Short mmCIF file of N, CA, C and O in Angstrom, two decimals:
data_model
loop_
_atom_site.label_atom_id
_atom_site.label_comp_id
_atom_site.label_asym_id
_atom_site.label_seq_id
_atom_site.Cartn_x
_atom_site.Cartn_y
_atom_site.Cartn_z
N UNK A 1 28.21 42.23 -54.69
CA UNK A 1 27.41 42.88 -53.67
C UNK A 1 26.78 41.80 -52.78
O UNK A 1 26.56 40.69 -53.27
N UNK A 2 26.43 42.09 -51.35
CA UNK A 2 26.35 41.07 -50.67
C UNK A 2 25.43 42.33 -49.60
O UNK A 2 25.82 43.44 -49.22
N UNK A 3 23.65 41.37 -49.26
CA UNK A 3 22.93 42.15 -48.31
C UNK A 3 22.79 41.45 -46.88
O UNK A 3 22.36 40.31 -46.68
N UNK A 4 23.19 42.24 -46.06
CA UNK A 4 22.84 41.48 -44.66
C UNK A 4 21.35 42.69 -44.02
O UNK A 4 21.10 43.89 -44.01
N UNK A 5 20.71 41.38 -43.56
CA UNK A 5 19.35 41.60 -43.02
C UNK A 5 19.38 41.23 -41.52
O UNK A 5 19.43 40.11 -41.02
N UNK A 6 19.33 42.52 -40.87
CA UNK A 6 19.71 42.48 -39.07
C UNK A 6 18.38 42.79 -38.45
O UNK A 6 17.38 43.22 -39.03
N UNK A 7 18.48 42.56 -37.48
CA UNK A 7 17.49 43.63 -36.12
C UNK A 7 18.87 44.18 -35.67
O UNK A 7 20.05 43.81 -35.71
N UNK A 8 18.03 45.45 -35.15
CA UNK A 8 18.93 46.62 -34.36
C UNK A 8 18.74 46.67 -33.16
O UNK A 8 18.18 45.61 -32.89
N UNK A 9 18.90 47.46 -31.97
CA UNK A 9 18.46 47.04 -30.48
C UNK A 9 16.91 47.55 -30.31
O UNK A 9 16.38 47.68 -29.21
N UNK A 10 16.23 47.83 -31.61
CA UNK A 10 15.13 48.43 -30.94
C UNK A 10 13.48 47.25 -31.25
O UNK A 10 12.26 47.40 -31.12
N UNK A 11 14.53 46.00 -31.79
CA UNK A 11 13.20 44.95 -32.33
C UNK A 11 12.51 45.03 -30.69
O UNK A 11 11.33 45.40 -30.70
N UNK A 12 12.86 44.85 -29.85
CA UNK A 12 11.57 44.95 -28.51
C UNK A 12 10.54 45.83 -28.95
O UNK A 12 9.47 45.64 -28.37
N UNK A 13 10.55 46.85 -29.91
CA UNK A 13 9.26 47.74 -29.77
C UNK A 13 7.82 46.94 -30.35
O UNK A 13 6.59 47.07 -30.34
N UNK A 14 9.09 45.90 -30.91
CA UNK A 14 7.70 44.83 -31.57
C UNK A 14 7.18 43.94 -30.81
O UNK A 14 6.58 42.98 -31.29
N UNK A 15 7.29 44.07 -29.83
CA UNK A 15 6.83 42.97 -28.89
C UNK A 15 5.43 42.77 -28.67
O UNK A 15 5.05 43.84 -28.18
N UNK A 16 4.63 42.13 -28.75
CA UNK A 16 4.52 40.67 -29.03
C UNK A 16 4.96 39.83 -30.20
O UNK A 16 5.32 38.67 -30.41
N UNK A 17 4.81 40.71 -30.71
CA UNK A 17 5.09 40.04 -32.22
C UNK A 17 6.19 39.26 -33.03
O UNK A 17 6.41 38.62 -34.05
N UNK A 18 6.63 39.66 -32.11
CA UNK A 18 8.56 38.88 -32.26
C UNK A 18 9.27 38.20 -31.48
O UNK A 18 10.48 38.05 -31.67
N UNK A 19 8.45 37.52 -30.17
CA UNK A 19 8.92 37.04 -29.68
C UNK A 19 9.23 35.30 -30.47
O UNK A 19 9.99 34.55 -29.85
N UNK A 20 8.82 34.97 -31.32
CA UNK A 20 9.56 33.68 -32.07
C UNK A 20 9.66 33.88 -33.18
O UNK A 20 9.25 32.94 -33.86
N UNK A 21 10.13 34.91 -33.86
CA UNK A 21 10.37 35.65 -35.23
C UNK A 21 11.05 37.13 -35.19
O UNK A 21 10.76 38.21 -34.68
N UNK A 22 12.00 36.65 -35.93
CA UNK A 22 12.80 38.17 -35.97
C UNK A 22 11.68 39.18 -36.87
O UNK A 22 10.85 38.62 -37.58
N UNK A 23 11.71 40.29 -36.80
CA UNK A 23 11.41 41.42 -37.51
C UNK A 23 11.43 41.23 -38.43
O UNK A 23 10.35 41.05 -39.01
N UNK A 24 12.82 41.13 -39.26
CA UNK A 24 11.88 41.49 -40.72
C UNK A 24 11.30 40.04 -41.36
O UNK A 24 11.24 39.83 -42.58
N UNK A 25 10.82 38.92 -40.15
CA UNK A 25 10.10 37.94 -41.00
C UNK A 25 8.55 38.68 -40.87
O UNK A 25 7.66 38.17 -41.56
N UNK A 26 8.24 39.72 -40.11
CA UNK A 26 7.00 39.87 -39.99
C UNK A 26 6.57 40.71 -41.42
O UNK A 26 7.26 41.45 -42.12
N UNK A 27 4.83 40.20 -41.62
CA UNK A 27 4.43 40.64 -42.81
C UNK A 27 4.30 42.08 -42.65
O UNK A 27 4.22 42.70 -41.59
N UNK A 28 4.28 42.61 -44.02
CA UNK A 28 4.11 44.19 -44.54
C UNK A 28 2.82 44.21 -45.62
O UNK A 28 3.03 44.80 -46.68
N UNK A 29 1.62 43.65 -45.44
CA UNK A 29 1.05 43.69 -46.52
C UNK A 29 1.03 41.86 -46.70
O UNK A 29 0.93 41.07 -45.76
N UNK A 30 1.16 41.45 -48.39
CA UNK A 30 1.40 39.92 -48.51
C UNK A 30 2.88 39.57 -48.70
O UNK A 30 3.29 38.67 -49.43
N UNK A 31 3.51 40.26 -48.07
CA UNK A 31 4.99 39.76 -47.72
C UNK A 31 5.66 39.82 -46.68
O UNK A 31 4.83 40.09 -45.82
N UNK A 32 6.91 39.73 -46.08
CA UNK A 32 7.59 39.74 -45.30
C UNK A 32 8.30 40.93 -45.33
O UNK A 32 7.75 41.66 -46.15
N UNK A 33 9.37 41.53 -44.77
CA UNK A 33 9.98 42.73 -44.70
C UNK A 33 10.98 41.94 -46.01
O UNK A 33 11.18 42.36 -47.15
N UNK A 34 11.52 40.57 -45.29
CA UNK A 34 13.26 40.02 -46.19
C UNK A 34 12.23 40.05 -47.19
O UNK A 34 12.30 41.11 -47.80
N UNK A 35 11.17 39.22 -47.67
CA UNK A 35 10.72 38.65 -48.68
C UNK A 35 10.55 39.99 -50.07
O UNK A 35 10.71 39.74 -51.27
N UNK A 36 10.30 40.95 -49.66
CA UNK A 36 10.39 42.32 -50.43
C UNK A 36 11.76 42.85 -50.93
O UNK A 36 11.80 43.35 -52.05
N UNK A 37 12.87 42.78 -50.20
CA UNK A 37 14.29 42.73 -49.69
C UNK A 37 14.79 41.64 -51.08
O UNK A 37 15.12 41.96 -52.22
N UNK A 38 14.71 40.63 -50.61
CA UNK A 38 15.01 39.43 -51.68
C UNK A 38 14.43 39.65 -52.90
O UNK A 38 14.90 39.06 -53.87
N UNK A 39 12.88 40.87 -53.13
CA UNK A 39 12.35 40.01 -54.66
C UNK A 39 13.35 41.12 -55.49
O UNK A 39 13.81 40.82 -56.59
N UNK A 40 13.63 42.43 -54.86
CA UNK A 40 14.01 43.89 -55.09
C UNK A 40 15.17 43.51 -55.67
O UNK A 40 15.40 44.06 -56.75
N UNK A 41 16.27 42.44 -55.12
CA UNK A 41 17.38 42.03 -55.29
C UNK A 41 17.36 40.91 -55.14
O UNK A 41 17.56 40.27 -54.11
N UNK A 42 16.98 40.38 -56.67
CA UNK A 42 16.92 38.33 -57.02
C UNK A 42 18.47 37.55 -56.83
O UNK A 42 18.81 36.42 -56.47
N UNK A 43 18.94 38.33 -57.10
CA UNK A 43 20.64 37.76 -58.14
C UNK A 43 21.72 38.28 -56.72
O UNK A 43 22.78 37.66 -56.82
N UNK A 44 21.73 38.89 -55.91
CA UNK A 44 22.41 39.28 -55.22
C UNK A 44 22.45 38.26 -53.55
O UNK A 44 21.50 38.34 -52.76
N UNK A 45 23.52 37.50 -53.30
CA UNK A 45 22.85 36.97 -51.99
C UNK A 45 23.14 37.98 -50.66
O UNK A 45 23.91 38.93 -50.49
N UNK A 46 22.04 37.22 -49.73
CA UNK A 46 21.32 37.51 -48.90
C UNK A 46 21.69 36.50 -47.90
O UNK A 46 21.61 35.28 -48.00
N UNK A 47 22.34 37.56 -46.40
CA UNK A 47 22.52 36.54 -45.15
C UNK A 47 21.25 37.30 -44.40
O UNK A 47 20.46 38.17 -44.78
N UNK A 48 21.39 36.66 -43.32
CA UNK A 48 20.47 36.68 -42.39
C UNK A 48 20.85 36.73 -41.15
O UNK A 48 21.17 35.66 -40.62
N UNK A 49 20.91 38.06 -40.31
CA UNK A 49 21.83 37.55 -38.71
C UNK A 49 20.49 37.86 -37.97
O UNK A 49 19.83 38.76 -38.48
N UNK A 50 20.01 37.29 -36.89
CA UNK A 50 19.05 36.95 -35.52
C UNK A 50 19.68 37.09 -34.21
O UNK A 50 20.86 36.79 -34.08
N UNK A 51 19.03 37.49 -33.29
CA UNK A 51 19.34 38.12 -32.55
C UNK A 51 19.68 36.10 -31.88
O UNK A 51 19.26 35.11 -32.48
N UNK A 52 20.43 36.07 -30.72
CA UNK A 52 20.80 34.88 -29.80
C UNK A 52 19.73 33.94 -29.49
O UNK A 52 19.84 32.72 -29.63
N UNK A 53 18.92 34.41 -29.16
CA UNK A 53 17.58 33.72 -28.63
C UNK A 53 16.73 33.11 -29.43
O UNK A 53 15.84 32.34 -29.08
N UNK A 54 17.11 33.58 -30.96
CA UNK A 54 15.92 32.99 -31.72
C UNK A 54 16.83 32.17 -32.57
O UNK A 54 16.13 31.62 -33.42
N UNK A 55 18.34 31.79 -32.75
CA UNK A 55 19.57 31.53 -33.10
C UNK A 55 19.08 29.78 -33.68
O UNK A 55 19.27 29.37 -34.83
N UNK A 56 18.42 28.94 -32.54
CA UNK A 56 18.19 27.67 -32.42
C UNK A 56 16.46 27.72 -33.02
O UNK A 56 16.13 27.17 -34.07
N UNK A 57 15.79 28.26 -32.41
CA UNK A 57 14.77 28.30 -33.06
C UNK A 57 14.71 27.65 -34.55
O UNK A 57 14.41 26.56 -35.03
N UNK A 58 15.28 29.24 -35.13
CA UNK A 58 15.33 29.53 -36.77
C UNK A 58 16.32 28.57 -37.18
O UNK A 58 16.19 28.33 -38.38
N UNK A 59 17.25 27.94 -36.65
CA UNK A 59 18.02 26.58 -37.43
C UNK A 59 17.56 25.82 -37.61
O UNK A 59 17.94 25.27 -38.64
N UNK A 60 16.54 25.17 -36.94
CA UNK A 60 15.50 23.71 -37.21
C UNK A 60 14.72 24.54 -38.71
O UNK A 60 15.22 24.05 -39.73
N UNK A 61 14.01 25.28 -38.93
CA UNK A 61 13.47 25.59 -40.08
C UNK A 61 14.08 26.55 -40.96
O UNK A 61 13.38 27.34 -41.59
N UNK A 62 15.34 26.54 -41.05
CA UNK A 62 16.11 27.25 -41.98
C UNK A 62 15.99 25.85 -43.57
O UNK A 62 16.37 24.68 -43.61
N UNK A 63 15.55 26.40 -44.25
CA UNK A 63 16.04 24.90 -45.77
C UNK A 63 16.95 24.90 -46.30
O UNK A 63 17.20 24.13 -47.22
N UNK A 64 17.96 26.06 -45.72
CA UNK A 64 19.37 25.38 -46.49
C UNK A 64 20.39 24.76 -45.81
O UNK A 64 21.52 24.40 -46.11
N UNK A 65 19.36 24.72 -44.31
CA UNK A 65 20.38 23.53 -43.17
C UNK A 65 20.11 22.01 -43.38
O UNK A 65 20.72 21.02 -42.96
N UNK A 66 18.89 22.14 -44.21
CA UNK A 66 19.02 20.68 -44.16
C UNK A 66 20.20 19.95 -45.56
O UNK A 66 20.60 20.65 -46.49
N UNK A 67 20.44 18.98 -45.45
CA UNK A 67 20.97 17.88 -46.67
C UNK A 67 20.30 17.49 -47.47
O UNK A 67 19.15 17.45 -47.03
N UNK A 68 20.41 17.01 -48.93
CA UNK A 68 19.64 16.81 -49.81
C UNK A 68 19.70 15.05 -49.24
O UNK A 68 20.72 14.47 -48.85
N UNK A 69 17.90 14.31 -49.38
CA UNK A 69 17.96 13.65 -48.28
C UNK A 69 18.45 12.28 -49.62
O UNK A 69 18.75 11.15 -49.23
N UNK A 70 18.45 12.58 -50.80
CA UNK A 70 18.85 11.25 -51.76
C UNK A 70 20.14 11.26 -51.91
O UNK A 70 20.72 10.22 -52.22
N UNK A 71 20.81 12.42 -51.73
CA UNK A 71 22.29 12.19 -51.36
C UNK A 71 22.74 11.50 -50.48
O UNK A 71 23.56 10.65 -50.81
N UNK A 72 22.41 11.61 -49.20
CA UNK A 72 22.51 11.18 -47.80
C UNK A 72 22.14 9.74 -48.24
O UNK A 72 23.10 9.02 -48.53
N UNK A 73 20.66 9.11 -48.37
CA UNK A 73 20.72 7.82 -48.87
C UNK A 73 21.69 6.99 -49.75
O UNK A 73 22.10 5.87 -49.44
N UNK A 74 22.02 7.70 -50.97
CA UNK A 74 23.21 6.83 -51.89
C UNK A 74 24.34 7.28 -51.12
O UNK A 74 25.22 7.10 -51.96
N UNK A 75 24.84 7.67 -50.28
CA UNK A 75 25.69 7.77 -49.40
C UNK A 75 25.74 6.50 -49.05
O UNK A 75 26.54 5.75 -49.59
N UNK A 76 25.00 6.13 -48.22
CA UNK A 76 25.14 5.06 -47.10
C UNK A 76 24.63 4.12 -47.39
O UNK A 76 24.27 3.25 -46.60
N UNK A 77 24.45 4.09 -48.88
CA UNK A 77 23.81 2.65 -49.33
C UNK A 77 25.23 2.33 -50.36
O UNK A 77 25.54 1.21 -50.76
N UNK A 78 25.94 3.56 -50.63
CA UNK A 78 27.48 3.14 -51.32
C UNK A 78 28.74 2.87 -50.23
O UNK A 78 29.80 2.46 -50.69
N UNK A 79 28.62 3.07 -48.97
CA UNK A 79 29.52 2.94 -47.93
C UNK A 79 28.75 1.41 -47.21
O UNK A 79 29.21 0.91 -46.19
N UNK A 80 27.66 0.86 -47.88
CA UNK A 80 27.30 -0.65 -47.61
C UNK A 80 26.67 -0.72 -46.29
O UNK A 80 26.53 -1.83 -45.77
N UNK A 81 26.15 0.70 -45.48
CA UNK A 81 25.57 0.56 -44.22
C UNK A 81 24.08 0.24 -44.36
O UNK A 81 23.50 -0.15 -43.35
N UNK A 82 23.45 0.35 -45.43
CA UNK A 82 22.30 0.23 -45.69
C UNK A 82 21.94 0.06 -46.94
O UNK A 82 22.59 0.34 -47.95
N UNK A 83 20.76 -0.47 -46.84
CA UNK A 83 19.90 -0.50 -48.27
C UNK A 83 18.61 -0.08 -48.53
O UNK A 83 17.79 -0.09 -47.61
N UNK A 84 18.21 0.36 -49.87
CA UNK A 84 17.15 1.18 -49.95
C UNK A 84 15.70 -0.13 -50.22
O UNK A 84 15.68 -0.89 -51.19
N UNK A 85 14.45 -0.08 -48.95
CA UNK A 85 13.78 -1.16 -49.34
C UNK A 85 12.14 0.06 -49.40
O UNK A 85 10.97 -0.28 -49.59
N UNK A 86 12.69 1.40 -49.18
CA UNK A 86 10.76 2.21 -49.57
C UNK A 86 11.40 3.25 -49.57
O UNK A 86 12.40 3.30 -48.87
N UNK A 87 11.04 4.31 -50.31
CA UNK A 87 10.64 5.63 -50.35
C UNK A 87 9.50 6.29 -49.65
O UNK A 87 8.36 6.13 -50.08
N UNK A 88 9.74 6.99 -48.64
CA UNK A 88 8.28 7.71 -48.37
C UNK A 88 8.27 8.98 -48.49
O UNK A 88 9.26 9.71 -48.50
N UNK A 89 7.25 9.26 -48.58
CA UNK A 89 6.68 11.04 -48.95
C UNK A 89 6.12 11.61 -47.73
O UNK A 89 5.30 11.06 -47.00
N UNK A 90 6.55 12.61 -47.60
CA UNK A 90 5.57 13.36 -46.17
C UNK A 90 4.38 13.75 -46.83
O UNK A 90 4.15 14.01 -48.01
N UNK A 91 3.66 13.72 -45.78
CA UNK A 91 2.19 14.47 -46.42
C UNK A 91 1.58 15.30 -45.37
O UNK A 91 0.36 15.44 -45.24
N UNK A 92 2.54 15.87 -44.58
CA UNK A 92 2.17 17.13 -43.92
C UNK A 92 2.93 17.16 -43.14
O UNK A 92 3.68 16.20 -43.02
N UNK A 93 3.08 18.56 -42.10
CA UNK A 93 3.75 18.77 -41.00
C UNK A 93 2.75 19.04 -39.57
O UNK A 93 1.53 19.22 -39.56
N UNK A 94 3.27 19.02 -38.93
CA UNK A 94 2.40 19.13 -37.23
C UNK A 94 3.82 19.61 -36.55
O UNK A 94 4.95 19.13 -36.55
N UNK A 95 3.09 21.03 -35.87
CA UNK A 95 3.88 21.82 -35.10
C UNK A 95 3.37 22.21 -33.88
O UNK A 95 2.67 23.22 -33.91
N UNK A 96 3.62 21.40 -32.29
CA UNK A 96 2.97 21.95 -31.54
C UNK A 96 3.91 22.04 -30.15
O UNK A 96 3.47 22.59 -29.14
#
């Protein structure tokens, strides 16, 4: 079994509220529409289609676009382009 989580043509009725978030990221209570969606059905995956406009948005903060970043390092420290001389840790984000 396989769930896809859409907007239909009528997400404008949400407007303001969606103009940088699809629908069902908006809360219902202390969750999201998907986030209720997902707990209902743990074991089953879950796509996600967005309407065009929010396409680029939602790819910069999607987490399963990024690479695991110690892979990527012993990558290119075994192909001899680099070497590992620090580890750093983020310690926050800034979004403006």
């Amino acid at each position: 079994m396989h769930i896809c989580i859409f907007e239909d043509q009528y997400f404008s009725n949400f407007y303001p509220l969606v103009y940088f978030r699809p629908v069902y990221d908006l809360r219902c209570g202390g969750l999201s529409l998907r986030k209720k969606i997902e707990a209902l059905f743990p074991r089953i995956k879950t796509t996600l289609l967005v309407r065009h406009e929010l396409s680029e948005l939602l790819a910069e903060e999607a987490p399963g676009a990024y690479k695991d970043v110690d892979e990527v390092v012993m990558s290119v420290k075994a192909a001899g382009l680099s070497d590992i001389v620090a580890r750093l840790v983020p310690m926050g984000v800034v979004k403006g």
